[in-house]
Short mmCIF file of C-alpha atoms and ligand atoms in Angstrom, two decimals:
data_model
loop_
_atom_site.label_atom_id
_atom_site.label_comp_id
_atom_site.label_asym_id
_atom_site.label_seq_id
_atom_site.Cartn_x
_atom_site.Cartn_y
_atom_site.Cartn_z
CA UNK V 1 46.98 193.67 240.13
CA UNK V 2 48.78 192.19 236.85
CA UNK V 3 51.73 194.81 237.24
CA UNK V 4 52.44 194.07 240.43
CA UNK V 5 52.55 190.29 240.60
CA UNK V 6 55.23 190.67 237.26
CA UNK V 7 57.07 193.30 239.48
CA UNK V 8 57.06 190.72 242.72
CA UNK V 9 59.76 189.47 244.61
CA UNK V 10 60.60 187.15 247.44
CA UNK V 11 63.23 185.07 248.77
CA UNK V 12 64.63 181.10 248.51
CA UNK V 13 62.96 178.58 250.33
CA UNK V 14 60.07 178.92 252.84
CA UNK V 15 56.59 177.88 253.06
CA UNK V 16 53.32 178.67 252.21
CA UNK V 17 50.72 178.22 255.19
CA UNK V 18 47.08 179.08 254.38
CA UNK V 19 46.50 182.56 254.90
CA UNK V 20 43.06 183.12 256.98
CA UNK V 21 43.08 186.47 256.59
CA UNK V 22 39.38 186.33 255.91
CA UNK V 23 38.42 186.90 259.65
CA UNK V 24 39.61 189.95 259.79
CA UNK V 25 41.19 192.31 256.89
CA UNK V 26 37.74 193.76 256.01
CA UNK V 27 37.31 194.95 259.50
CA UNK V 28 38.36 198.19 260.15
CA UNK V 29 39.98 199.36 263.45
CA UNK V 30 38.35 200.26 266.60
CA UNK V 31 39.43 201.65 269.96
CA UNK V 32 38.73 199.12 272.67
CA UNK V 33 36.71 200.72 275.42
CA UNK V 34 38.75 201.29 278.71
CA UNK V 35 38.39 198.84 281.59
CA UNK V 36 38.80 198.81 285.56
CA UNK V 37 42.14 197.48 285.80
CA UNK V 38 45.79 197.34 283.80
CA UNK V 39 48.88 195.11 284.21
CA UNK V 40 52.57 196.45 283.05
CA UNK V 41 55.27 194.20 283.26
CA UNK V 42 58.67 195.70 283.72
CA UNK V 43 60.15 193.28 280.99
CA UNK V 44 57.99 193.54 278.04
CA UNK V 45 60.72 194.06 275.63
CA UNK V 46 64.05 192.54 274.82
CA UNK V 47 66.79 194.10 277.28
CA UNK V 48 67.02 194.93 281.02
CA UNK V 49 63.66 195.40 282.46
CA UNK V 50 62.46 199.19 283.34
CA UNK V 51 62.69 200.66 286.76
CA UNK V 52 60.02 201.77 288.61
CA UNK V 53 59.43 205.63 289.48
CA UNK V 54 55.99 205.61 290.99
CA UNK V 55 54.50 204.48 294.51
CA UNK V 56 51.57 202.10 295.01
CA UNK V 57 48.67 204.86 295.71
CA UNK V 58 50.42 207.63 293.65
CA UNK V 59 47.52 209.21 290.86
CA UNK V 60 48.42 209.13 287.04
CA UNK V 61 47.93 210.97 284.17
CA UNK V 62 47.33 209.32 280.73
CA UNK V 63 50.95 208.81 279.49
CA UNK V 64 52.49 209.29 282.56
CA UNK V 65 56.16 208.09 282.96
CA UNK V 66 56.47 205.09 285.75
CA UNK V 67 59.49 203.11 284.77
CA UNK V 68 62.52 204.31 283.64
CA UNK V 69 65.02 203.02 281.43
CA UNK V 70 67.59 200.73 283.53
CA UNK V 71 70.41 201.60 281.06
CA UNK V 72 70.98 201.68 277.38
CA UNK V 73 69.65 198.16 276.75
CA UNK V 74 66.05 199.31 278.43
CA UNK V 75 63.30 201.33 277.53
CA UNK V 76 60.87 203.42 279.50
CA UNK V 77 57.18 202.49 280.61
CA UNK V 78 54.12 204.66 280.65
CA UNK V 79 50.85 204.55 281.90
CA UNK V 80 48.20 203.40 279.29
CA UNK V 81 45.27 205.24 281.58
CA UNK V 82 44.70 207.98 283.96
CA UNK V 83 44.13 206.34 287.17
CA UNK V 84 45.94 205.34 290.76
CA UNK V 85 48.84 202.63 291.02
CA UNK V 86 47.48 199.42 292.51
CA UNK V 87 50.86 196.91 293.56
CA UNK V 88 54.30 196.90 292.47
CA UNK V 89 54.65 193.23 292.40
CA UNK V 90 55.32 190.33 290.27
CA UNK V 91 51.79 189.57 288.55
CA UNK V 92 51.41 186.84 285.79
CA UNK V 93 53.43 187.58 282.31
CA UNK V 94 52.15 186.13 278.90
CA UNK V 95 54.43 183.56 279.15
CA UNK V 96 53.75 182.17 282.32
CA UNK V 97 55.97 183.42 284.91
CA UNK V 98 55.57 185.79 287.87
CA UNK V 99 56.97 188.87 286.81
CA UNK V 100 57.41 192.18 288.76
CA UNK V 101 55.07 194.61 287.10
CA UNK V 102 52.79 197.67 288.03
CA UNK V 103 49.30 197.10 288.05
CA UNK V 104 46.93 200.48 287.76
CA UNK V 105 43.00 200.91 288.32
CA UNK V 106 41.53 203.26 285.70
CA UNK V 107 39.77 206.19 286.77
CA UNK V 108 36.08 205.75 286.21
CA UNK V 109 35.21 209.07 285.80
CA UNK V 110 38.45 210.18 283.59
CA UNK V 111 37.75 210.77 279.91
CA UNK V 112 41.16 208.84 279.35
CA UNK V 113 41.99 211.94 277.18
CA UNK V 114 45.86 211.66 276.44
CA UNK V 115 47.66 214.39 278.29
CA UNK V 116 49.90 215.89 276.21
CA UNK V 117 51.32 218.49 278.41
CA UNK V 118 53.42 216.50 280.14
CA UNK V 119 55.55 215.74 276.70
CA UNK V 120 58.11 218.32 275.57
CA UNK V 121 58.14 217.44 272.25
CA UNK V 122 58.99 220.49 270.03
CA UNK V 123 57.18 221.20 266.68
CA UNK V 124 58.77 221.53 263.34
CA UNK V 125 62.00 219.73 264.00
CA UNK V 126 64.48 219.60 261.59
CA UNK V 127 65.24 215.59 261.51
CA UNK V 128 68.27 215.65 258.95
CA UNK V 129 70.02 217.92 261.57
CA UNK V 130 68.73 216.94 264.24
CA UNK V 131 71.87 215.44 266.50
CA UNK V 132 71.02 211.15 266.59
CA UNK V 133 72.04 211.19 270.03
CA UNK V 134 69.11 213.61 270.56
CA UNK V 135 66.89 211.40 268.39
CA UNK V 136 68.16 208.59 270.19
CA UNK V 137 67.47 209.69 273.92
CA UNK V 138 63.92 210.77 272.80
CA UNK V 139 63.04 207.32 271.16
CA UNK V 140 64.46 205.77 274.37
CA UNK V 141 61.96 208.10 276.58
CA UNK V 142 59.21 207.30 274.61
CA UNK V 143 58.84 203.92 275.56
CA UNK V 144 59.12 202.89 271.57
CA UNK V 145 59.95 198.98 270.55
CA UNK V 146 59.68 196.87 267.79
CA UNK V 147 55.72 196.26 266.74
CA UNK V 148 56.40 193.29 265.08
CA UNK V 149 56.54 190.81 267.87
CA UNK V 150 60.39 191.16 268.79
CA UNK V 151 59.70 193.95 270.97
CA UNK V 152 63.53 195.48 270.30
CA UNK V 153 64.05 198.83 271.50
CA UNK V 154 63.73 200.97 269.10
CA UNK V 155 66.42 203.75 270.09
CA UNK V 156 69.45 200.73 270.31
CA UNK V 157 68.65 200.01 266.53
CA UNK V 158 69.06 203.56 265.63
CA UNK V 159 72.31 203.30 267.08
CA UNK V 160 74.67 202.90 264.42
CA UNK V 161 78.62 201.85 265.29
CA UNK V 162 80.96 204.56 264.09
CA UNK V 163 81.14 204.64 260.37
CA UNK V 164 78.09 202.83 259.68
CA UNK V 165 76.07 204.15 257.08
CA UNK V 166 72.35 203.18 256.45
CA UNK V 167 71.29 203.24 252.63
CA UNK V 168 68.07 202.07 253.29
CA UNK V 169 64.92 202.15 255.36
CA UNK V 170 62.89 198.93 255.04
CA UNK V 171 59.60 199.04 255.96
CA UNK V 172 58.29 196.12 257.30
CA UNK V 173 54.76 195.37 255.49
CA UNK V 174 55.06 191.57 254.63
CA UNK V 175 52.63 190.36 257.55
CA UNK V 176 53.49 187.30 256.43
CA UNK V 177 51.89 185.27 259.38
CA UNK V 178 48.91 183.72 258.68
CA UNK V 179 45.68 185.24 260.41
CA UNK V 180 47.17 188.57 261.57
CA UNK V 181 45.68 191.58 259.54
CA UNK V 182 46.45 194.25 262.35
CA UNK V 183 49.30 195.88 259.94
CA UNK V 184 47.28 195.45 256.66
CA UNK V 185 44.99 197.59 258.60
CA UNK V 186 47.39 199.98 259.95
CA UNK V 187 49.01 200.27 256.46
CA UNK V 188 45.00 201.21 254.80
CA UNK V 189 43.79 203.44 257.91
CA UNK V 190 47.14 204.75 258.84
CA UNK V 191 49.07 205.54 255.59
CA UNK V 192 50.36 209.43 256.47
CA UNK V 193 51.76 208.33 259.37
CA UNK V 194 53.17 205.49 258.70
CA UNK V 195 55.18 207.39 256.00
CA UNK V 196 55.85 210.02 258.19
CA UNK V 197 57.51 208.00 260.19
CA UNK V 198 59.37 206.43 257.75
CA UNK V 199 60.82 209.53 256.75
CA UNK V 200 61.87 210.61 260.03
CA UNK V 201 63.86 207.46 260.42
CA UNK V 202 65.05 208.54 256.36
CA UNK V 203 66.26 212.07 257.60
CA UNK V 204 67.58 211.33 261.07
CA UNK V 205 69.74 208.53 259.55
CA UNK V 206 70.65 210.48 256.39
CA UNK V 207 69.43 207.22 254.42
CA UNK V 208 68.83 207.77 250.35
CA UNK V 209 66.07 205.83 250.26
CA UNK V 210 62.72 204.37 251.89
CA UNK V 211 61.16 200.69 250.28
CA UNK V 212 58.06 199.37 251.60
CA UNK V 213 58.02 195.84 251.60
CA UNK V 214 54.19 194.04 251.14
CA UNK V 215 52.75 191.12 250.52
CA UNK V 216 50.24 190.52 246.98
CA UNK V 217 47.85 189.95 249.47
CA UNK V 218 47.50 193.40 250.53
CA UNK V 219 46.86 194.46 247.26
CA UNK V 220 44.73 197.83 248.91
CA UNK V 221 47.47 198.89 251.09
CA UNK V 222 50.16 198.24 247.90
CA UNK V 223 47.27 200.94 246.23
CA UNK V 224 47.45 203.64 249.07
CA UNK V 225 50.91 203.52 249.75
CA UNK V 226 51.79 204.05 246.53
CA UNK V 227 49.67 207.28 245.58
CA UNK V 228 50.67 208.62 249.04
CA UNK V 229 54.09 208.05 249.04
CA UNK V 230 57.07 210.45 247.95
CA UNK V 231 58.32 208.90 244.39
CA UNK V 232 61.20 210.75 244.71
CA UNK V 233 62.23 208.90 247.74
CA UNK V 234 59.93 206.03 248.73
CA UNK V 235 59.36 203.06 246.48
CA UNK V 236 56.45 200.28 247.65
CA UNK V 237 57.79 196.26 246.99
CA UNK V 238 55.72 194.20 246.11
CA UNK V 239 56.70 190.61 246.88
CA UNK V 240 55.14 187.34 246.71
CA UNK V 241 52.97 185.84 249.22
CA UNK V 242 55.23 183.65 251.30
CA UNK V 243 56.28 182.58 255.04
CA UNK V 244 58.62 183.86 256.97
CA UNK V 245 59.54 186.93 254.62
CA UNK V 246 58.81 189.32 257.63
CA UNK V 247 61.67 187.76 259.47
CA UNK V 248 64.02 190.98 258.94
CA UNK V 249 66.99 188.89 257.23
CA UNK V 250 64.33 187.38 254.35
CA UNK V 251 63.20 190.63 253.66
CA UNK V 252 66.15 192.03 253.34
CA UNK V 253 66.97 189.48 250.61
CA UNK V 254 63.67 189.76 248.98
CA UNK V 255 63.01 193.51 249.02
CA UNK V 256 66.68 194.17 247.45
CA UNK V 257 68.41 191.19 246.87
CA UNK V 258 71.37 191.20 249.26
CA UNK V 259 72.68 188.77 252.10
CA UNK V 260 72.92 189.44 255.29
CA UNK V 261 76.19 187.07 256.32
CA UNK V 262 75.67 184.80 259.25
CA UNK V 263 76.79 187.00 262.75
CA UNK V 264 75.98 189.87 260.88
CA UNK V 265 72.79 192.40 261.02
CA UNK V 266 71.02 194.50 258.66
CA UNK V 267 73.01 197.86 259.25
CA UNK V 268 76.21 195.56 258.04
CA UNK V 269 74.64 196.06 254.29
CA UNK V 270 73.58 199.27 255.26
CA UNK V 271 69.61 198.72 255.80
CA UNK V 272 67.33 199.51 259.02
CA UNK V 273 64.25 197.56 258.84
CA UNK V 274 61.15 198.61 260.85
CA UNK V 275 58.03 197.10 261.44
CA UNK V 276 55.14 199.26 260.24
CA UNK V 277 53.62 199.88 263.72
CA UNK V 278 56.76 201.11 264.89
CA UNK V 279 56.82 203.76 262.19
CA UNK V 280 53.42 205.15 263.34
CA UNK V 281 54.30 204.98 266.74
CA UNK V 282 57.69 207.34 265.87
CA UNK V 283 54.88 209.76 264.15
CA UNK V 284 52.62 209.88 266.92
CA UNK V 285 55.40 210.58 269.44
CA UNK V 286 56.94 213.40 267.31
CA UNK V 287 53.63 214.94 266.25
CA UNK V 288 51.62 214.35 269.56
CA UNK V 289 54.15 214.12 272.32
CA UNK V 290 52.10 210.49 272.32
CA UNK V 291 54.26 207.71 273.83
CA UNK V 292 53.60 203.82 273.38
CA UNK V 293 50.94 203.51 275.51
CA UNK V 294 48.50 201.60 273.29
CA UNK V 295 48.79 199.33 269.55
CA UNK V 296 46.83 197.73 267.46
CA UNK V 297 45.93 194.27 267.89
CA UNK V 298 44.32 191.44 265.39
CA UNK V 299 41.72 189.53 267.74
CA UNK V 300 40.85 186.19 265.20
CA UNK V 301 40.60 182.47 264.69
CA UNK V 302 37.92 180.01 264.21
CA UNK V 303 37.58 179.81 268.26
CA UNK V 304 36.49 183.67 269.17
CA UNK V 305 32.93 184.70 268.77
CA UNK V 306 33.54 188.56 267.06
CA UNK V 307 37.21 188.90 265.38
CA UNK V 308 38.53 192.44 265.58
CA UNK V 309 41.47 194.71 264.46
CA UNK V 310 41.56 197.47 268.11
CA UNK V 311 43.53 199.56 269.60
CA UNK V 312 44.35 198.50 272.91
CA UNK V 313 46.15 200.04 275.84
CA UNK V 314 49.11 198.51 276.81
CA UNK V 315 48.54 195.69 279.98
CA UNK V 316 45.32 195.48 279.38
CA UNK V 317 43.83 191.88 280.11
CA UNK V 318 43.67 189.01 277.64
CA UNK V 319 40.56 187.99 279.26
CA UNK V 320 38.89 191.93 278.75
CA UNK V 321 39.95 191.82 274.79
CA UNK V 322 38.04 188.55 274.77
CA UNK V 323 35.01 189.29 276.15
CA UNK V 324 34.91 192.78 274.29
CA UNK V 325 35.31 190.35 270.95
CA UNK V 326 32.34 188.01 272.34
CA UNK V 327 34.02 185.93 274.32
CA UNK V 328 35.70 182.88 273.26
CA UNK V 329 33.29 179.82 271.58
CA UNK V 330 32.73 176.49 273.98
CA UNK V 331 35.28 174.58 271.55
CA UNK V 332 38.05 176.91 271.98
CA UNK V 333 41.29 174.95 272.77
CA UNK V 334 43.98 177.14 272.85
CA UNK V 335 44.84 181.02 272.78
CA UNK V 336 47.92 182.11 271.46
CA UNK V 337 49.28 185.45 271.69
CA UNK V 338 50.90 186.43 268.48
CA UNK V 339 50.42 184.29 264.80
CA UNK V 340 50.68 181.00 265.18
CA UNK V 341 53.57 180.12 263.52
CA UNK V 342 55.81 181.80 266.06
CA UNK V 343 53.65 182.77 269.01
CA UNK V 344 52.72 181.00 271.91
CA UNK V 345 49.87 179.58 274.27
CA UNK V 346 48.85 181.88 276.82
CA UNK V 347 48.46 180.06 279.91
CA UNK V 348 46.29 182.36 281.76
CA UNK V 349 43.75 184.90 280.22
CA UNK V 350 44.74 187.48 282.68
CA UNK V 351 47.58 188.15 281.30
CA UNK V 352 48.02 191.25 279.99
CA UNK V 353 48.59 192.48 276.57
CA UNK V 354 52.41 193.67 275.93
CA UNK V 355 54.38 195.91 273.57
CA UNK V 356 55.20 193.12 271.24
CA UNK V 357 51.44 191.72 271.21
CA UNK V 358 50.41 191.58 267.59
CA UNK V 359 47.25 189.34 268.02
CA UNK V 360 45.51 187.17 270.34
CA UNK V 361 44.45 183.81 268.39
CA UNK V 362 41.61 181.82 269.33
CA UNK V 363 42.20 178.01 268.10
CA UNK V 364 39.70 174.73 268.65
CA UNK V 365 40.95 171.49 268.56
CA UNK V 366 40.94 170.67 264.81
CA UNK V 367 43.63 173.18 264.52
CA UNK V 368 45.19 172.86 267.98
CA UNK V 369 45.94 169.20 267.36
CA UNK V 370 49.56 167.78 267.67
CA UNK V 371 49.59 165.32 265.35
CA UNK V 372 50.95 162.01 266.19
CA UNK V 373 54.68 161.63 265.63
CA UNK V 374 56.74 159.36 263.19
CA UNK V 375 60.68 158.85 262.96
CA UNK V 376 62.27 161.05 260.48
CA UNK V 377 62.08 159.26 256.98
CA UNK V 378 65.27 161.78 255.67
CA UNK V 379 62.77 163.40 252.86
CA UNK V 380 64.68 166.41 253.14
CA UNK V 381 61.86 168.83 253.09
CA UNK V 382 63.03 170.22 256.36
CA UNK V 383 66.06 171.67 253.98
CA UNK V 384 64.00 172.57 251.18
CA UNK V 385 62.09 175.00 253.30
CA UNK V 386 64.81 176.50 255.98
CA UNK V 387 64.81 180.14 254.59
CA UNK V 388 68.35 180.18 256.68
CA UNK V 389 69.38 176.98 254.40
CA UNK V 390 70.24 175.21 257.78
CA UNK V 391 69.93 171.33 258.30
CA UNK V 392 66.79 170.71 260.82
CA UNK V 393 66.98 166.78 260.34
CA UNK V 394 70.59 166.86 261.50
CA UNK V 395 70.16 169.43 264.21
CA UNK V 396 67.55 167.19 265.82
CA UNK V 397 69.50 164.23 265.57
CA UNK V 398 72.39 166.46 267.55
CA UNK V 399 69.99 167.66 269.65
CA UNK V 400 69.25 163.95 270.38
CA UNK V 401 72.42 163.79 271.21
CA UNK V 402 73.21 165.95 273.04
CA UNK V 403 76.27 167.00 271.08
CA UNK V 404 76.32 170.86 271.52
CA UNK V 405 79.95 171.64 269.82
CA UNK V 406 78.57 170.08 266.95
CA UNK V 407 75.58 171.84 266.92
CA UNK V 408 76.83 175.12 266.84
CA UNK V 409 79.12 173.71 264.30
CA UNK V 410 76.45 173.35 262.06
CA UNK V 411 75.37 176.75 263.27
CA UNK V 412 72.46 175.95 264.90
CA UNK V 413 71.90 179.68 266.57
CA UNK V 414 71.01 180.73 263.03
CA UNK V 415 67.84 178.93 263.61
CA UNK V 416 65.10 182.13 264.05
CA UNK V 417 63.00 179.44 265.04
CA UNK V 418 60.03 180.04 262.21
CA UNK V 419 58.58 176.85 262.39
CA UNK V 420 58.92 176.37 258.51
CA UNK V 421 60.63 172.82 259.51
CA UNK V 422 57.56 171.91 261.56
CA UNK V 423 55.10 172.39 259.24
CA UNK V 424 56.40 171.05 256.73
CA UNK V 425 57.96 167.95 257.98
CA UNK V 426 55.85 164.68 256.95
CA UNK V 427 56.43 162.88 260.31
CA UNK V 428 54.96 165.64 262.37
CA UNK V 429 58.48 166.08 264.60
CA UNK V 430 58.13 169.03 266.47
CA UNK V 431 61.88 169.91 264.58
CA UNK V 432 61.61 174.19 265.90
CA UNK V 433 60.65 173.19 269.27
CA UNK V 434 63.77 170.58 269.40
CA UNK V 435 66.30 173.12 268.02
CA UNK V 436 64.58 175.77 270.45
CA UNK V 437 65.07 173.82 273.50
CA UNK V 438 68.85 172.80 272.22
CA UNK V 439 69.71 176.82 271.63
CA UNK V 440 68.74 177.92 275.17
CA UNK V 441 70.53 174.38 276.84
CA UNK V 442 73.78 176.21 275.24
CA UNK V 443 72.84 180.11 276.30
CA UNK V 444 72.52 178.16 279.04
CA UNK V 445 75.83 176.60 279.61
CA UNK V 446 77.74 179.68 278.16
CA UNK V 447 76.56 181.62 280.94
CA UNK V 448 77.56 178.49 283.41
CA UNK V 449 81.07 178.96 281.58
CA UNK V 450 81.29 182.61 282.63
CA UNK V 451 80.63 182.42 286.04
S1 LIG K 501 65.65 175.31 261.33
FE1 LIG K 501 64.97 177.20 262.30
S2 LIG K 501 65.12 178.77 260.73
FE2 LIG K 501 65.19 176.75 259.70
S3 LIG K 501 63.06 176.31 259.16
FE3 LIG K 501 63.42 175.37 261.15
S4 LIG K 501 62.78 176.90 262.63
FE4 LIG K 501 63.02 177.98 260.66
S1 LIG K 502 61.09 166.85 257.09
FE1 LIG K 502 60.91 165.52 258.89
S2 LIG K 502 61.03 163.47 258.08
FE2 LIG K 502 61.78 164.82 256.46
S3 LIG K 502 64.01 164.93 256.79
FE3 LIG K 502 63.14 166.62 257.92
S4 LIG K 502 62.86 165.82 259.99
FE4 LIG K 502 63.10 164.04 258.63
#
């Protein structure tokens, strides 16, 4: 591993959380069984919810379309099961609310066998002349977002302005939160088509080259990519264990050294970056005629009974994954879907599982705790860490405040809100959720100012 930890890279600032990785990278992936009933909210990515196609009593095939895309900023919806729709109505989301969603019973006595037929996919396509717009419209159909957590659609980052160019591809690999070992796994079990996808986003976007970003801790999947990979275009990154490098701006910097500028995005110094799911799931739908109907999902922490890396079907419940994993133990506090720097408590366990669900955390109360708060003693650390080299002690003060001009002054929507501050911060302020609440009090009044 010598030659890789001299060849290692990362970014400035940043933290380094312990990893817990130990619950579940050794555990190879396996397909959840199917249950009685699904959930799919229309909104489970970022954009304009899908629109329904199907009636409540109407029979599905596995992969069936039942939501359309509303628009460019939307995405389609298929069904993870064969089965019969249940209710179009709002039914509880991950985070909390009602939301308007489709609910499906399985069919019991379906093999769940994906029906391909119903896909139109054609074999052999040529991707570097293949028209984008083409590419584009396909991505959109298949129902493909972001894997990473963001749950972007996929086919609105493929669209490039006029005159943008795309260099690179950066694959997403870092995994950087602490606990989640669902793309470690992917990257071991999965390597073809992960690269497979890669280089269909290479060819469709004309890009020279494809780097695969990864974390020393993933030494194995550093191993496989590399003897799988085409030298000739793909080159595996090794960088240094730290938190938040899979936030797409650090990686950017760490992976090949340039900036992104504040306002701008990646394609401004022409690089896509795409989460390693997200890859596979472009392979499966070009190869199979497979939409997103299912992912892969890290199932850990010291509060569940059996951690597990599965593959899930989209909407199915929290509560089924759970009991599937052993259920959670008596001194489970808290569940949180996604890591738990940046995802949040799940208020009810029948929820279902989304797109952008990454893992489904399991915490008791020695790690749940809030720890008792101090005033800020102006250590600084909050700076050391912020990987966006923003002020958190003075945006909380503003925050305080209330002073909003002066806030985004100090450019305060930077803020990907990766909880770096928080954890670091001696007096246990709760700095990210301070500057979160402050950010959407000014979305907020912008849209007031609109109207
Ligand atoms: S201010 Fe925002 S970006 Fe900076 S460390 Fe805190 S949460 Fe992360
Ligand atoms: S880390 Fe906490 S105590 Fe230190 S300056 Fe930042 S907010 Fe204040």
């Amino acid at each position: 591993m010598g030659v890789f930890t001299r060849l290692a890279k990362t970014f400035r600032h940043g933290i380094h959380p312990l990893g817990h990785k130990e619950y579940t990278e050794q555990l190879p992936i396996q397909r959840m069984p199917f249950c009685a009933r699904y959930t799919l909210p229309l909104n489970q990515h970022i954009g304009v919810p899908s629109s329904p196609i199907v009636e409540v009593g109407q029979t599905l095939t596995r992969g069936q379309l039942i939501a359309e895309p509303a628009g460019f900023m939307s995405t389609a919806l298929h069904s993870p099961v064969a089965g019969k729709v249940l209710a179009i109505a709002p039914r509880r989301h991950p985070n909390g609310q009602m939301l308007e969603s489709i609910e499906i019973e399985a069919d019991p006595f379906n093999d769940q066998a994906f029906c391909a037929e119903s896909f139109n996919v054609e074999q052999d396509i040529d991707f570097s002349t293949l028209a984008i717009e083409d590419f584009i419209a396909q991505v959109q159909q298949a129902g493909i977002v972001g894997l990473g957590g963001a749950a972007f659609p996929s086919h609105v980052k493929f669209s490039l302005p006029q005159g943008k160019q795309i260099d690179h591809i950066l694959v997403n690999g870092a995994e950087c939160e602490p606990f989640l070992t669902n793309d470690y796994r992917l990257m071991i079990e999965q390597a073809e088509q992960l690269l497979k996808g890669a280089e269909i986003a290479r060819q469709v976007l004309g890009a020279r080259s494809i780097l695969i970003g990864i974390e020393l801790n993933k030494s194995r999947a550093i191993k496989i990519l590399k003897a799988c990979a085409n030298s000739k275009t793909t080159r595996i990154v090794p960088l240094h264990v730290k938190y938040p490098q899979g936030a797409e701006k650090m990686l950017i910097n760490a992976a090949l050294g340039l900036t992104v500028p504040n306002n701008k995005l990646p394609r401004d110094v022409g690089v896509l970056v795409n989460n390693v799911g997200t890859l596979v799931a472009l392979a499966q739908y070009f190869d199979q005629g497979m939409p997103l109907i299912e992912r892969i999902i890290t199932v850990s922490g010291p509060g569940v009974e059996r951690p597990a890396n599965l593959i899930v079907p989209i909407g199915t419940p929290i509560r089924e994954l759970l009991r599937f994993c052993g259920g959670l133990k008596q001194s489970t506090q808290e569940v949180v879907m996604g890591g738990p720097m940046m995802g949040s408590a799940i208020a009810d366990l029948d929820a279902p599982i989304l797109k952008g669900s990454s893992g489904i955390l399991a915490f008791t109360a020695n790690e749940s705790r809030t720890p008792k708060e101090y005033p800020c003693i102006r250590c600084g650390r909050c700076l050391e860490v912020c990987p966006y080299f923003l002020n958190p002690s003075r945006l909380i003060r503003l925050a305080g405040a209330r002073d909003y001009e002066s806030l985004q002054q100090n450019h305060i929507m930077d803020c990907v809100e990766c909880g770096s501050c928080t954890f670091t911060c001696p007096s246990g302020i709760p700095i990210a959720q301070r500057i979160k609440a402050a950010k959407s009090e000014i979305r907020h009044r912008e849209k007031l100012n609109k109207q």
